């Protein structure tokens, strides 16, 4: 399954194969840093606002595709809040990977990460930052970066098949 | 000079960001002409009180946790609102302290970069940041900055940041620094894992539930 997380409310890009889209439907609550998703209801966020199952969905996906407006080299607040609410994808215990501390896997799937960032005047520095974040995410999810692409606006993405 | 100490952890109480700001406050207090105001950014929506304090500060020091290799989502939302309000029209010195749960402070590099990009876009002056590794251990350590012991590298970096803040205008921006608690990594890892077991039991679960796969 492809898991698409986007801030585009009217998301309608065609997707090949089975997929699930997480987009702004109702207000999302931000992660409050309680770690309840590890120590109260392991695997699932404790805030019930419709966005509590992202960690579970990540455990079922082969590809995670972020389609977002670029905010200073990061994804948008909405997409980031969804990501923050989904750290239960990993196990709280630690492992050393590539010489650095990370979390153990909870699930066995290896996620291929793709990033489609749009926005006017995305700077070279922002592009570099975005790529570094994706590399770091891949280390943390123990997955791989598949592709990163930049667009000046949503319309420019027309014709894409995810 | 008025410095806004901005606590951008989503936790209103008991955050490592709060401890780091307390330590910085300790370093800055008593310096001539230095005034400090506390700003809380615990949620995505900027509050009137925060705007008022930010408006009349000469420097902003953000402290926040590293979330998924980046700034927490609620802080990104606040930064976007600040960008919109002040863009190009505010001379301000910006500092960032990002603490991470993992041991290596360098893991906060990407989050500090996002802050730097934000400054570049909004026309703020980025003055430097600290990536603090082993943030999870700080709450069990002494409440003041330390010259020796596990907190020493962090205290030293904060004290250097305080010097740079005091010299603002004269001194130059410095390179971001990355520090960790002076405490062996394997012990930090072990203590953390014991902590999760303790917490899940306190919540009525079992250690093996930590690995559940819903
Ligand atoms: C949603 C979430 C994501 C996190 N992501 C990371 C991460 O990518 N790297 C890391 O080192 N720590 C990560 N942490 C751990 C926090 O950075 C750590 O607990 C920090 O000390 C919290 O600081 P605070 O008490 O100031 O909020 C994450 C924690 C949460 C809740």
mmCIF file of C-alpha atoms and ligand atoms in Angstrom:
data_model
loop_
_atom_site.group_PDB
_atom_site.id
_atom_site.type_symbol
_atom_site.label_atom_id
_atom_site.label_comp_id
_atom_site.label_asym_id
_atom_site.label_seq_id
_atom_site.Cartn_x
_atom_site.Cartn_y
_atom_site.Cartn_z
ATOM 1 C CA UNK A 1 0.000 0.000 0.000
ATOM 2 C CA UNK A 2 1.119 3.556 -0.743
ATOM 3 C CA UNK A 3 0.537 5.978 2.109
ATOM 4 C CA UNK A 4 0.150 9.551 0.925
ATOM 5 C CA UNK A 5 0.274 12.400 3.419
ATOM 6 C CA UNK A 6 -0.630 15.750 1.926
ATOM 7 C CA UNK A 7 -1.749 19.233 2.908
ATOM 8 C CA UNK A 8 -3.768 19.588 -0.325
ATOM 9 C CA UNK A 9 -7.445 19.394 0.616
ATOM 10 C CA UNK A 10 -8.585 18.702 -2.947
ATOM 11 C CA UNK A 11 -5.861 16.125 -3.558
ATOM 12 C CA UNK A 12 -6.678 14.330 -6.804
ATOM 13 C CA UNK A 13 -3.414 13.120 -8.316
ATOM 14 C CA UNK A 14 -3.762 9.647 -9.809
ATOM 15 C CA UNK A 15 -2.073 6.877 -7.833
ATOM 16 C CA UNK A 16 -1.019 3.507 -9.187
ATOM 17 C CA UNK A 17 -2.070 0.508 -7.094
ATOM 18 C CA UNK A 18 -3.544 0.383 -3.623
ATOM 19 C CA UNK A 19 -3.250 3.553 -1.575
ATOM 20 C CA UNK A 20 -4.485 5.596 1.365
ATOM 21 C CA UNK A 21 -4.484 9.390 1.568
ATOM 22 C CA UNK A 22 -4.185 11.386 4.770
ATOM 23 C CA UNK A 23 -5.157 15.028 4.153
ATOM 24 C CA UNK A 24 -6.747 17.866 6.110
ATOM 25 C CA UNK A 25 -10.333 16.760 6.671
ATOM 26 C CA UNK A 26 -10.909 18.086 10.144
ATOM 27 C CA UNK A 27 -8.619 20.015 12.449
ATOM 28 C CA UNK A 28 -5.568 18.063 13.533
ATOM 29 C CA UNK A 29 -4.264 18.259 17.076
ATOM 30 C CA UNK A 30 -0.497 18.608 17.365
ATOM 31 C CA UNK A 31 1.611 15.985 19.153
ATOM 32 C CA UNK A 32 1.897 16.909 22.822
ATOM 33 C CA UNK A 33 5.013 14.809 23.450
ATOM 34 C CA UNK A 34 3.368 12.464 25.973
ATOM 35 C CA UNK A 35 4.779 9.188 24.528
ATOM 36 C CA UNK A 36 1.361 7.589 25.182
ATOM 37 C CA UNK A 37 1.741 5.969 21.732
ATOM 38 C CA UNK A 38 4.610 3.949 23.227
ATOM 39 C CA UNK A 39 3.578 3.395 26.821
ATOM 40 C CA UNK A 40 -0.237 3.646 27.035
ATOM 41 C CA UNK A 41 -1.612 2.301 23.762
ATOM 42 C CA UNK A 42 1.573 1.025 22.086
ATOM 43 C CA UNK A 43 1.420 1.598 18.333
ATOM 44 C CA UNK A 44 -1.400 4.124 18.374
ATOM 45 C CA UNK A 45 -1.622 7.817 19.288
ATOM 46 C CA UNK A 46 -3.787 8.602 22.324
ATOM 47 C CA UNK A 47 -5.353 11.746 20.811
ATOM 48 C CA UNK A 48 -8.628 10.814 19.129
ATOM 49 C CA UNK A 49 -9.197 13.284 16.314
ATOM 50 C CA UNK A 50 -9.110 10.983 13.295
ATOM 51 C CA UNK A 51 -5.319 11.130 12.884
ATOM 52 C CA UNK A 52 -4.363 8.570 15.535
ATOM 53 C CA UNK A 53 -3.774 5.605 13.215
ATOM 54 C CA UNK A 54 -0.981 6.936 10.999
ATOM 55 C CA UNK A 55 1.657 4.854 12.790
ATOM 56 C CA UNK A 56 -0.418 1.729 12.106
ATOM 57 C CA UNK A 57 -0.833 2.676 8.443
ATOM 58 C CA UNK A 58 2.883 3.252 8.134
ATOM 59 C CA UNK A 59 3.368 -0.309 9.332
ATOM 60 C CA UNK A 60 1.276 -1.515 6.384
ATOM 61 C CA UNK A 61 2.789 0.584 3.621
ATOM 62 C CA UNK A 62 5.595 -0.072 1.172
ATOM 63 C CA UNK A 63 5.864 3.548 0.149
ATOM 64 C CA UNK A 64 5.207 6.791 2.006
ATOM 65 C CA UNK A 65 4.702 9.823 -0.210
ATOM 66 C CA UNK A 66 4.675 13.313 1.275
ATOM 67 C CA UNK A 67 3.065 15.925 -0.971
ATOM 68 C CA UNK A 68 3.423 19.246 0.752
ATOM 69 C CA UNK A 69 4.001 22.960 0.517
ATOM 70 C CA UNK A 70 7.600 23.737 1.395
ATOM 71 C CA UNK A 71 8.077 25.567 4.696
ATOM 72 C CA UNK A 72 11.728 26.606 5.013
ATOM 73 C CA UNK A 73 12.943 23.235 3.734
ATOM 74 C CA UNK A 74 10.462 21.310 5.851
ATOM 75 C CA UNK A 75 7.053 19.931 4.987
ATOM 76 C CA UNK A 76 4.057 22.044 6.049
ATOM 77 C CA UNK A 77 2.768 22.247 9.630
ATOM 78 C CA UNK A 78 -0.135 19.896 8.778
ATOM 79 C CA UNK A 79 2.023 17.185 7.190
ATOM 80 C CA UNK A 80 4.566 17.564 9.979
ATOM 81 C CA UNK A 81 1.904 17.219 12.667
ATOM 82 C CA UNK A 82 0.740 13.988 11.012
ATOM 83 C CA UNK A 83 4.349 12.730 11.027
ATOM 84 C CA UNK A 84 4.835 13.787 14.658
ATOM 85 C CA UNK A 85 1.678 11.922 15.634
ATOM 86 C CA UNK A 86 3.026 8.726 14.055
ATOM 87 C CA UNK A 87 6.278 7.985 15.872
ATOM 88 C CA UNK A 88 4.637 4.808 17.165
ATOM 89 C CA UNK A 89 5.695 3.349 13.806
ATOM 90 C CA UNK A 90 9.005 2.687 15.563
ATOM 91 C CA UNK A 91 9.592 0.863 18.848
ATOM 92 C CA UNK A 92 10.723 3.022 21.802
ATOM 93 C CA UNK A 93 13.878 0.951 22.397
ATOM 94 C CA UNK A 94 17.128 2.161 20.886
ATOM 95 C CA UNK A 95 19.558 0.691 18.359
ATOM 96 C CA UNK A 96 22.813 2.025 16.984
ATOM 97 C CA UNK A 97 22.517 2.400 13.210
ATOM 98 C CA UNK A 98 25.338 3.861 11.070
ATOM 99 C CA UNK A 99 27.082 4.851 14.301
ATOM 100 C CA UNK A 100 24.139 6.871 15.621
ATOM 101 C CA UNK A 101 21.319 6.216 18.014
ATOM 102 C CA UNK A 102 17.907 5.465 16.495
ATOM 103 C CA UNK A 103 14.829 3.455 17.406
ATOM 104 C CA UNK A 104 14.272 -0.249 16.958
ATOM 105 C CA UNK A 105 11.763 -1.382 14.396
ATOM 106 C CA UNK A 106 8.217 -2.204 15.487
ATOM 107 C CA UNK A 107 7.168 -3.521 12.070
ATOM 108 C CA UNK A 108 9.074 -5.399 9.375
ATOM 109 C CA UNK A 109 8.144 -3.360 6.299
ATOM 110 C CA UNK A 110 10.845 -1.262 4.678
ATOM 111 C CA UNK A 111 9.397 2.073 3.604
ATOM 112 C CA UNK A 112 10.455 3.829 0.391
ATOM 113 C CA UNK A 113 10.115 7.562 1.062
ATOM 114 C CA UNK A 114 9.167 10.106 -1.576
ATOM 115 C CA UNK A 115 8.844 13.840 -1.168
ATOM 116 C CA UNK A 116 7.017 16.202 -3.512
ATOM 117 C CA UNK A 117 7.481 19.763 -2.277
ATOM 118 C CA UNK A 118 5.766 22.693 -3.912
ATOM 119 C CA UNK A 119 6.085 26.427 -3.408
ATOM 120 C CA UNK A 120 7.174 29.614 -5.103
ATOM 121 C CA UNK A 121 10.877 30.428 -4.820
ATOM 122 C CA UNK A 122 12.094 27.345 -2.975
ATOM 123 C CA UNK A 123 15.744 28.227 -2.370
ATOM 124 C CA UNK A 124 18.763 25.995 -2.921
ATOM 125 C CA UNK A 125 19.341 25.988 0.852
ATOM 126 C CA UNK A 126 15.771 24.814 1.409
ATOM 127 C CA UNK A 127 16.196 22.049 -1.169
ATOM 128 C CA UNK A 128 19.346 20.876 0.573
ATOM 129 C CA UNK A 129 17.627 20.937 3.953
ATOM 130 C CA UNK A 130 14.677 18.968 2.577
ATOM 131 C CA UNK A 131 17.044 16.306 1.232
ATOM 132 C CA UNK A 132 18.903 16.074 4.566
ATOM 133 C CA UNK A 133 15.640 15.662 6.455
ATOM 134 C CA UNK A 134 14.584 12.855 4.115
ATOM 135 C CA UNK A 135 17.923 11.084 4.604
ATOM 136 C CA UNK A 136 17.551 11.422 8.364
ATOM 137 C CA UNK A 137 13.940 10.169 8.221
ATOM 138 C CA UNK A 138 15.085 7.161 6.212
ATOM 139 C CA UNK A 139 17.656 6.349 8.915
ATOM 140 C CA UNK A 140 15.043 6.731 11.622
ATOM 141 C CA UNK A 141 12.361 4.664 9.905
ATOM 142 C CA UNK A 142 15.069 2.239 8.740
ATOM 143 C CA UNK A 143 13.750 2.781 5.218
ATOM 144 C CA UNK A 144 15.050 4.319 1.991
ATOM 145 C CA UNK A 145 14.682 7.564 0.114
ATOM 146 C CA UNK A 146 13.084 6.892 -3.262
ATOM 147 C CA UNK A 147 12.768 10.363 -4.720
ATOM 148 C CA UNK A 148 12.566 14.062 -3.967
ATOM 149 C CA UNK A 149 11.014 16.538 -6.396
ATOM 150 C CA UNK A 150 10.284 20.243 -6.255
ATOM 151 C CA UNK A 151 7.491 22.191 -7.988
ATOM 152 C CA UNK A 152 6.687 25.911 -8.139
ATOM 153 C CA UNK A 153 2.988 25.299 -7.517
ATOM 154 C CA UNK A 154 0.347 22.589 -7.287
ATOM 155 C CA UNK A 155 -0.638 22.971 -10.970
ATOM 156 C CA UNK A 156 2.883 22.038 -12.026
ATOM 157 C CA UNK A 157 2.311 18.580 -10.526
ATOM 158 C CA UNK A 158 -0.454 17.862 -13.049
ATOM 159 C CA UNK A 159 0.307 14.803 -15.094
ATOM 160 C CA UNK A 160 2.149 13.089 -12.269
ATOM 161 C CA UNK A 161 1.156 9.564 -11.378
ATOM 162 C CA UNK A 162 2.172 8.630 -7.874
ATOM 163 C CA UNK B 1 18.702 44.626 25.704
ATOM 164 C CA UNK B 2 15.553 42.552 25.949
ATOM 165 C CA UNK B 3 15.755 38.876 25.118
ATOM 166 C CA UNK B 4 12.687 36.699 24.643
ATOM 167 C CA UNK B 5 13.279 33.169 25.912
ATOM 168 C CA UNK B 6 10.854 31.160 23.821
ATOM 169 C CA UNK B 7 9.821 27.747 25.117
ATOM 170 C CA UNK B 8 8.590 25.905 22.055
ATOM 171 C CA UNK B 9 8.160 22.436 23.509
ATOM 172 C CA UNK B 10 4.525 21.351 23.288
ATOM 173 C CA UNK B 11 4.808 20.507 26.981
ATOM 174 C CA UNK B 12 3.810 23.422 29.209
ATOM 175 C CA UNK B 13 5.576 21.819 32.175
ATOM 176 C CA UNK B 14 8.552 19.583 32.748
ATOM 177 C CA UNK B 15 10.196 19.946 29.345
ATOM 178 C CA UNK B 16 13.894 19.697 28.608
ATOM 179 C CA UNK B 17 13.534 22.883 26.547
ATOM 180 C CA UNK B 18 12.380 24.637 29.729
ATOM 181 C CA UNK B 19 15.424 23.361 31.635
ATOM 182 C CA UNK B 20 17.784 24.583 28.904
ATOM 183 C CA UNK B 21 16.167 28.015 28.912
ATOM 184 C CA UNK B 22 16.428 28.137 32.709
ATOM 185 C CA UNK B 23 20.141 27.428 32.399
ATOM 186 C CA UNK B 24 20.565 30.116 29.755
ATOM 187 C CA UNK B 25 18.624 32.536 31.952
ATOM 188 C CA UNK B 26 21.033 31.704 34.763
ATOM 189 C CA UNK B 27 23.982 32.540 32.468
ATOM 190 C CA UNK B 28 22.425 35.818 31.323
ATOM 191 C CA UNK B 29 21.065 37.090 34.611
ATOM 192 C CA UNK B 30 23.022 39.801 36.283
ATOM 193 C CA UNK B 31 24.621 40.983 33.039
ATOM 194 C CA UNK B 32 24.359 44.733 32.663
ATOM 195 C CA UNK B 33 21.346 45.948 30.732
ATOM 196 C CA UNK B 34 20.006 42.446 30.175
ATOM 197 C CA UNK B 35 16.295 41.927 30.518
ATOM 198 C CA UNK B 36 14.544 38.634 29.855
ATOM 199 C CA UNK B 37 10.943 37.833 29.021
ATOM 200 C CA UNK B 38 9.411 34.364 28.814
ATOM 201 C CA UNK B 39 7.362 33.411 25.803
ATOM 202 C CA UNK B 40 5.385 30.169 25.555
ATOM 203 C CA UNK B 41 4.746 28.562 22.171
ATOM 204 C CA UNK B 42 3.168 25.271 23.190
ATOM 205 C CA UNK B 43 0.495 25.109 20.490
ATOM 206 C CA UNK B 44 0.121 25.894 16.768
ATOM 207 C CA UNK B 45 -1.835 29.106 17.287
ATOM 208 C CA UNK B 46 0.078 32.234 18.290
ATOM 209 C CA UNK B 47 -1.419 33.936 21.348
ATOM 210 C CA UNK B 48 -1.811 37.693 21.866
ATOM 211 C CA UNK B 49 0.491 37.623 24.881
ATOM 212 C CA UNK B 50 3.270 36.014 22.828
ATOM 213 C CA UNK B 51 2.973 38.646 20.087
ATOM 214 C CA UNK B 52 3.264 41.448 22.625
ATOM 215 C CA UNK B 53 6.432 40.014 24.121
ATOM 216 C CA UNK B 54 7.992 39.203 20.742
ATOM 217 C CA UNK B 55 7.198 42.672 19.428
ATOM 218 C CA UNK B 56 9.325 44.469 21.950
ATOM 219 C CA UNK B 57 12.321 42.121 22.140
ATOM 220 C CA UNK B 58 15.758 42.645 20.555
ATOM 221 C CA UNK B 59 16.550 38.960 20.435
ATOM 222 C CA UNK B 60 14.620 35.714 20.259
ATOM 223 C CA UNK B 61 16.011 32.466 21.660
ATOM 224 C CA UNK B 62 13.957 29.436 20.695
ATOM 225 C CA UNK B 63 14.255 26.173 22.621
ATOM 226 C CA UNK B 64 12.411 23.155 21.271
ATOM 227 C CA UNK B 65 12.657 19.390 20.963
ATOM 228 C CA UNK B 66 13.718 17.608 17.787
ATOM 229 C CA UNK B 67 10.651 15.919 16.281
ATOM 230 C CA UNK B 68 11.148 13.497 13.392
ATOM 231 C CA UNK B 69 14.449 15.141 12.391
ATOM 232 C CA UNK B 70 12.862 18.561 12.191
ATOM 233 C CA UNK B 71 11.035 21.201 14.228
ATOM 234 C CA UNK B 72 7.775 20.114 15.877
ATOM 235 C CA UNK B 73 4.721 20.758 13.663
ATOM 236 C CA UNK B 74 3.148 23.238 16.069
ATOM 237 C CA UNK B 75 6.328 25.352 16.018
ATOM 238 C CA UNK B 76 6.443 25.342 12.202
ATOM 239 C CA UNK B 77 2.945 26.771 12.335
ATOM 240 C CA UNK B 78 4.047 29.527 14.758
ATOM 241 C CA UNK B 79 7.114 30.334 12.644
ATOM 242 C CA UNK B 80 4.943 30.716 9.548
ATOM 243 C CA UNK B 81 2.701 33.168 11.415
ATOM 244 C CA UNK B 82 5.728 35.142 12.609
ATOM 245 C CA UNK B 83 7.124 35.189 9.073
ATOM 246 C CA UNK B 84 3.815 36.515 7.795
ATOM 247 C CA UNK B 85 3.594 39.225 10.440
ATOM 248 C CA UNK B 86 7.167 40.504 10.506
ATOM 249 C CA UNK B 87 8.646 39.535 7.156
ATOM 250 C CA UNK B 88 11.278 42.014 6.050
ATOM 251 C CA UNK B 89 10.216 44.508 8.665
ATOM 252 C CA UNK B 90 11.947 43.476 11.856
ATOM 253 C CA UNK B 91 15.550 43.642 12.912
ATOM 254 C CA UNK B 92 15.978 40.803 15.318
ATOM 255 C CA UNK B 93 18.737 38.442 16.428
ATOM 256 C CA UNK B 94 17.636 34.811 16.448
ATOM 257 C CA UNK B 95 19.160 31.874 18.334
ATOM 258 C CA UNK B 96 17.990 28.271 18.480
ATOM 259 C CA UNK B 97 18.459 25.438 20.960
ATOM 260 C CA UNK B 98 17.161 22.097 19.729
ATOM 261 C CA UNK B 99 17.381 19.138 22.076
ATOM 262 C CA UNK B 100 17.033 15.549 20.971
ATOM 263 C CA UNK B 101 16.126 12.311 22.641
ATOM 264 C CA UNK B 102 18.959 10.561 20.856
ATOM 265 C CA UNK B 103 22.467 10.825 22.182
ATOM 266 C CA UNK B 104 24.117 12.741 19.351
ATOM 267 C CA UNK B 105 23.480 16.477 19.315
ATOM 268 C CA UNK B 106 24.354 16.546 15.599
ATOM 269 C CA UNK B 107 20.993 14.912 14.877
ATOM 270 C CA UNK B 108 19.449 18.354 15.504
ATOM 271 C CA UNK B 109 21.381 19.848 12.575
ATOM 272 C CA UNK B 110 18.488 19.579 10.123
ATOM 273 C CA UNK B 111 16.065 21.309 12.532
ATOM 274 C CA UNK B 112 18.511 24.179 13.072
ATOM 275 C CA UNK B 113 18.833 24.460 9.276
ATOM 276 C CA UNK B 114 15.067 24.890 9.006
ATOM 277 C CA UNK B 115 15.301 27.743 11.529
ATOM 278 C CA UNK B 116 18.116 29.296 9.515
ATOM 279 C CA UNK B 117 16.078 29.044 6.302
ATOM 280 C CA UNK B 118 13.180 30.696 8.125
ATOM 281 C CA UNK B 119 15.441 33.583 9.163
ATOM 282 C CA UNK B 120 16.723 33.970 5.605
ATOM 283 C CA UNK B 121 13.185 34.095 4.245
ATOM 284 C CA UNK B 122 11.801 36.518 6.836
ATOM 285 C CA UNK B 123 14.868 38.752 6.972
ATOM 286 C CA UNK B 124 15.837 37.935 10.564
ATOM 287 C CA UNK B 125 19.478 37.701 11.652
ATOM 288 C CA UNK B 126 20.443 34.130 12.489
ATOM 289 C CA UNK B 127 23.078 34.235 15.234
ATOM 290 C CA UNK B 128 23.667 30.564 15.920
ATOM 291 C CA UNK B 129 22.279 27.441 17.466
ATOM 292 C CA UNK B 130 23.028 24.506 19.711
ATOM 293 C CA UNK B 131 22.042 20.907 19.084
ATOM 294 C CA UNK B 132 21.810 19.119 22.410
ATOM 295 C CA UNK B 133 22.021 15.321 22.454
ATOM 296 C CA UNK B 134 20.791 13.198 25.318
ATOM 297 C CA UNK B 135 17.995 15.619 26.181
ATOM 298 C CA UNK B 136 16.113 12.855 27.969
ATOM 299 C CA UNK B 137 18.692 12.815 30.770
ATOM 300 C CA UNK B 138 18.613 16.488 31.674
ATOM 301 C CA UNK B 139 15.663 16.424 34.021
ATOM 302 C CA UNK B 140 17.486 14.177 36.469
ATOM 303 C CA UNK B 141 20.508 16.469 36.666
ATOM 304 C CA UNK B 142 21.279 19.422 38.889
ATOM 305 C CA UNK B 143 19.116 22.430 38.322
ATOM 306 C CA UNK B 144 21.868 24.913 37.523
ATOM 307 C CA UNK B 145 24.598 25.049 34.875
ATOM 308 C CA UNK B 146 27.630 22.943 35.791
ATOM 309 C CA UNK B 147 31.331 23.257 35.089
ATOM 310 C CA UNK B 148 31.925 19.564 35.756
ATOM 311 C CA UNK B 149 29.855 16.435 35.460
ATOM 312 C CA UNK B 150 27.442 15.113 32.847
ATOM 313 C CA UNK B 151 25.886 18.466 32.059
ATOM 314 C CA UNK B 152 29.181 20.362 31.612
ATOM 315 C CA UNK B 153 29.383 20.343 27.768
ATOM 316 C CA UNK B 154 25.828 21.667 27.541
ATOM 317 C CA UNK B 155 26.417 24.333 30.183
ATOM 318 C CA UNK B 156 29.554 25.452 28.350
ATOM 319 C CA UNK B 157 27.720 25.832 25.040
ATOM 320 C CA UNK B 158 24.907 27.762 26.732
ATOM 321 C CA UNK B 159 27.358 30.055 28.454
ATOM 322 C CA UNK B 160 29.034 30.774 25.099
ATOM 323 C CA UNK B 161 25.636 31.506 23.619
ATOM 324 C CA UNK B 162 24.984 33.905 26.507
ATOM 325 C CA UNK B 163 28.271 35.681 25.711
ATOM 326 C CA UNK B 164 27.297 36.008 22.085
ATOM 327 C CA UNK B 165 23.859 37.359 23.038
ATOM 328 C CA UNK B 166 25.455 39.933 25.314
ATOM 329 C CA UNK B 167 27.819 41.064 22.552
ATOM 330 C CA UNK B 168 25.085 41.174 19.908
ATOM 331 C CA UNK B 169 25.861 43.785 17.315
ATOM 332 C CA UNK B 170 29.559 43.609 18.135
ATOM 333 C CA UNK B 171 30.315 39.906 18.100
ATOM 334 C CA UNK B 172 29.670 37.872 15.000
ATOM 335 C CA UNK B 173 27.314 34.973 14.561
ATOM 336 C CA UNK B 174 28.919 31.687 15.456
ATOM 337 C CA UNK B 175 28.779 28.292 13.886
ATOM 338 C CA UNK B 176 26.123 26.006 15.300
ATOM 339 C CA UNK B 177 27.504 23.742 18.017
ATOM 340 C CA UNK B 178 26.558 20.203 18.761
ATOM 341 C CA UNK B 179 26.949 18.753 22.231
ATOM 342 C CA UNK B 180 25.838 15.697 24.184
ATOM 343 C CA UNK B 181 25.536 14.850 27.832
ATOM 344 C CA UNK B 182 28.914 13.664 29.161
ATOM 345 C CA UNK B 183 27.542 10.289 30.059
ATOM 346 C CA UNK B 184 28.364 7.033 28.217
ATOM 347 C CA UNK B 185 25.983 6.319 25.368
ATOM 348 C CA UNK B 186 25.329 2.708 26.394
ATOM 349 C CA UNK B 187 24.227 3.847 29.841
ATOM 350 C CA UNK B 188 21.977 6.522 28.375
ATOM 351 C CA UNK B 189 20.448 3.859 26.119
ATOM 352 C CA UNK B 190 19.964 1.461 29.026
ATOM 353 C CA UNK B 191 18.461 4.098 31.298
ATOM 354 C CA UNK B 192 16.068 5.146 28.527
ATOM 355 C CA UNK B 193 14.891 1.583 27.934
ATOM 356 C CA UNK B 194 14.400 1.004 31.645
ATOM 357 C CA UNK B 195 12.374 4.202 31.666
ATOM 358 C CA UNK B 196 9.964 2.883 28.977
ATOM 359 C CA UNK B 197 9.470 -0.349 30.950
ATOM 360 C CA UNK B 198 8.814 1.549 34.117
ATOM 361 C CA UNK B 199 6.322 3.824 32.376
ATOM 362 C CA UNK B 200 4.340 1.092 30.643
ATOM 363 C CA UNK B 201 4.024 -0.792 33.926
ATOM 364 C CA UNK B 202 2.897 2.364 35.689
ATOM 365 C CA UNK B 203 0.200 2.567 32.990
ATOM 366 C CA UNK B 204 -0.949 -0.979 33.792
ATOM 367 C CA UNK B 205 0.797 -2.723 30.869
ATOM 368 C CA UNK B 206 3.639 -5.228 30.542
ATOM 369 C CA UNK B 207 7.153 -4.702 29.175
ATOM 370 C CA UNK B 208 6.435 -6.907 26.180
ATOM 371 C CA UNK B 209 3.503 -4.673 25.209
ATOM 372 C CA UNK B 210 6.054 -2.068 24.124
ATOM 373 C CA UNK B 211 6.439 -4.105 20.929
ATOM 374 C CA UNK B 212 2.721 -4.564 20.146
ATOM 375 C CA UNK B 213 1.754 -4.340 16.469
ATOM 376 C CA UNK B 214 -1.746 -2.976 16.187
HETATM 377 C C1 LIG C 1 6.849 13.118 18.046
HETATM 378 C C2 LIG C 1 8.255 12.993 18.550
HETATM 379 C C3 LIG C 1 9.289 12.883 17.639
HETATM 380 C C4 LIG C 1 10.608 12.809 18.088
HETATM 381 N N1 LIG C 1 11.598 12.691 17.155
HETATM 382 C C5 LIG C 1 12.887 12.648 17.565
HETATM 383 C C6 LIG C 1 13.949 12.550 16.614
HETATM 384 O O1 LIG C 1 13.739 12.517 15.413
HETATM 385 N N2 LIG C 1 15.229 12.495 17.089
HETATM 386 C C7 LIG C 1 15.498 12.551 18.420
HETATM 387 O O2 LIG C 1 16.674 12.517 18.793
HETATM 388 N N3 LIG C 1 14.523 12.638 19.348
HETATM 389 C C8 LIG C 1 13.221 12.703 18.946
HETATM 390 N N4 LIG C 1 12.218 12.807 19.877
HETATM 391 C C9 LIG C 1 12.560 12.911 21.302
HETATM 392 C C10 LIG C 1 12.523 14.333 21.823
HETATM 393 O O3 LIG C 1 13.326 15.175 21.039
HETATM 394 C C11 LIG C 1 13.033 14.347 23.268
HETATM 395 O O4 LIG C 1 12.175 13.595 24.060
HETATM 396 C C12 LIG C 1 13.211 15.733 23.837
HETATM 397 O O5 LIG C 1 14.030 15.649 24.970
HETATM 398 C C13 LIG C 1 11.909 16.403 24.259
HETATM 399 O O6 LIG C 1 12.160 17.746 24.612
HETATM 400 P P1 LIG C 1 11.120 18.657 25.441
HETATM 401 O O7 LIG C 1 10.983 18.014 26.790
HETATM 402 O O8 LIG C 1 11.768 19.981 25.493
HETATM 403 O O9 LIG C 1 9.829 18.668 24.694
HETATM 404 C C14 LIG C 1 10.888 12.856 19.465
HETATM 405 C C15 LIG C 1 9.848 12.939 20.387
HETATM 406 C C16 LIG C 1 8.537 13.014 19.944
HETATM 407 C C17 LIG C 1 7.415 13.125 20.946
#
